[in-house]
C-alpha cells in the first residue's frame, strides 16, 4: 500500500498508508495526523489543511491552483510549494510523498 509522510513543524514524522481516491486532507484526518484540521470539509474555504510539498515532489503533485492561492497566500507561513491538502488527490505513483506541515494552521 502506498504511503505518504507528514512531517510536523518540530520534525515529527507520521507515515500513513493511503488508497487512491482520497484527498491528502482526508488521508491525514482519517489517521488523526496532528496539524491537519480540514475545518471546511475539503471546500478550499478554510485554509486549515496547509501542507508544504518538497521540491523533489512538486513536479509530481503539481503546484497550487489560483483558488488555492487565494486562500493559502493569506497564511504568514505560505511558501512557494504550499498547497491545500484537500485539493490534492494522490495516486499510487505518489508512494513515498513527503509533506511538511506549517507551525500553525489559519
Ligand atoms: S479543508 Fe478547508 S481548505 Fe482544505
JSON list of N, CA, C and O in Angstrom, two decimals, residues 4 10-11 27 35 37 39 56 61 82 86 94 96:
[
{"chain": "A", "resi": 4, "resn": "UNK", "atom": "N", "xyz": [2.15, 8.06, 2.49]},
{"chain": "A", "resi": 4, "resn": "UNK", "atom": "CA", "xyz": [2.52, 9.47, 2.50]},
{"chain": "A", "resi": 4, "resn": "UNK", "atom": "C", "xyz": [3.04, 9.79, 3.90]},
{"chain": "A", "resi": 4, "resn": "UNK", "atom": "O", "xyz": [2.53, 9.26, 4.88]},
{"chain": "A", "resi": 10, "resn": "UNK", "atom": "N", "xyz": [7.92, 20.42, 14.15]},
{"chain": "A", "resi": 10, "resn": "UNK", "atom": "CA", "xyz": [9.06, 20.08, 15.01]},
{"chain": "A", "resi": 10, "resn": "UNK", "atom": "C", "xyz": [9.87, 18.89, 14.49]},
{"chain": "A", "resi": 10, "resn": "UNK", "atom": "O", "xyz": [10.79, 18.42, 15.15]},
{"chain": "A", "resi": 11, "resn": "UNK", "atom": "N", "xyz": [9.49, 18.40, 13.31]},
{"chain": "A", "resi": 11, "resn": "UNK", "atom": "CA", "xyz": [10.24, 17.31, 12.69]},
{"chain": "A", "resi": 11, "resn": "UNK", "atom": "C", "xyz": [9.67, 15.93, 12.93]},
{"chain": "A", "resi": 11, "resn": "UNK", "atom": "O", "xyz": [10.20, 14.94, 12.41]},
{"chain": "A", "resi": 27, "resn": "UNK", "atom": "N", "xyz": [-6.82, 11.73, 4.05]},
{"chain": "A", "resi": 27, "resn": "UNK", "atom": "CA", "xyz": [-5.83, 10.74, 4.49]},
{"chain": "A", "resi": 27, "resn": "UNK", "atom": "C", "xyz": [-5.30, 11.14, 5.87]},
{"chain": "A", "resi": 27, "resn": "UNK", "atom": "O", "xyz": [-5.20, 10.31, 6.78]},
{"chain": "A", "resi": 35, "resn": "UNK", "atom": "N", "xyz": [-2.18, 18.64, 13.28]},
{"chain": "A", "resi": 35, "resn": "UNK", "atom": "CA", "xyz": [-1.81, 19.78, 12.46]},
{"chain": "A", "resi": 35, "resn": "UNK", "atom": "C", "xyz": [-2.56, 19.87, 11.15]},
{"chain": "A", "resi": 35, "resn": "UNK", "atom": "O", "xyz": [-2.43, 20.86, 10.44]},
{"chain": "A", "resi": 37, "resn": "UNK", "atom": "N", "xyz": [-6.38, 20.06, 10.02]},
{"chain": "A", "resi": 37, "resn": "UNK", "atom": "CA", "xyz": [-7.70, 20.15, 10.64]},
{"chain": "A", "resi": 37, "resn": "UNK", "atom": "C", "xyz": [-8.85, 19.94, 9.65]},
{"chain": "A", "resi": 37, "resn": "UNK", "atom": "O", "xyz": [-9.81, 19.25, 9.96]},
{"chain": "A", "resi": 39, "resn": "UNK", "atom": "N", "xyz": [-11.25, 22.00, 8.49]},
{"chain": "A", "resi": 39, "resn": "UNK", "atom": "CA", "xyz": [-12.50, 22.51, 9.07]},
{"chain": "A", "resi": 39, "resn": "UNK", "atom": "C", "xyz": [-13.64, 22.66, 8.07]},
{"chain": "A", "resi": 39, "resn": "UNK", "atom": "O", "xyz": [-14.80, 22.51, 8.44]},
{"chain": "A", "resi": 56, "resn": "UNK", "atom": "N", "xyz": [11.43, 18.10, -4.55]},
{"chain": "A", "resi": 56, "resn": "UNK", "atom": "CA", "xyz": [11.52, 16.90, -5.39]},
{"chain": "A", "resi": 56, "resn": "UNK", "atom": "C", "xyz": [10.16, 16.31, -5.74]},
{"chain": "A", "resi": 56, "resn": "UNK", "atom": "O", "xyz": [10.06, 15.51, -6.66]},
{"chain": "A", "resi": 61, "resn": "UNK", "atom": "N", "xyz": [3.16, 16.37, -7.80]},
{"chain": "A", "resi": 61, "resn": "UNK", "atom": "CA", "xyz": [1.88, 16.80, -7.24]},
{"chain": "A", "resi": 61, "resn": "UNK", "atom": "C", "xyz": [1.26, 17.95, -8.03]},
{"chain": "A", "resi": 61, "resn": "UNK", "atom": "O", "xyz": [0.05, 18.10, -8.05]},
{"chain": "A", "resi": 82, "resn": "UNK", "atom": "N", "xyz": [3.57, 25.66, -1.19]},
{"chain": "A", "resi": 82, "resn": "UNK", "atom": "CA", "xyz": [2.42, 25.42, -0.31]},
{"chain": "A", "resi": 82, "resn": "UNK", "atom": "C", "xyz": [1.22, 24.97, -1.12]},
{"chain": "A", "resi": 82, "resn": "UNK", "atom": "O", "xyz": [0.98, 25.45, -2.23]},
{"chain": "A", "resi": 86, "resn": "UNK", "atom": "N", "xyz": [-6.60, 19.42, 0.90]},
{"chain": "A", "resi": 86, "resn": "UNK", "atom": "CA", "xyz": [-7.92, 18.96, 0.42]},
{"chain": "A", "resi": 86, "resn": "UNK", "atom": "C", "xyz": [-8.02, 19.02, -1.09]},
{"chain": "A", "resi": 86, "resn": "UNK", "atom": "O", "xyz": [-8.95, 18.43, -1.66]},
{"chain": "A", "resi": 94, "resn": "UNK", "atom": "N", "xyz": [2.40, 8.21, -6.24]},
{"chain": "A", "resi": 94, "resn": "UNK", "atom": "CA", "xyz": [2.91, 9.16, -5.25]},
{"chain": "A", "resi": 94, "resn": "UNK", "atom": "C", "xyz": [3.33, 8.45, -3.97]},
{"chain": "A", "resi": 94, "resn": "UNK", "atom": "O", "xyz": [3.47, 9.09, -2.92]},
{"chain": "A", "resi": 96, "resn": "UNK", "atom": "N", "xyz": [5.44, 7.37, -1.18]},
{"chain": "A", "resi": 96, "resn": "UNK", "atom": "CA", "xyz": [6.65, 7.99, -0.64]},
{"chain": "A", "resi": 96, "resn": "UNK", "atom": "C", "xyz": [6.57, 9.50, -0.54]},
{"chain": "A", "resi": 96, "resn": "UNK", "atom": "O", "xyz": [7.51, 10.15, -0.06]}
]
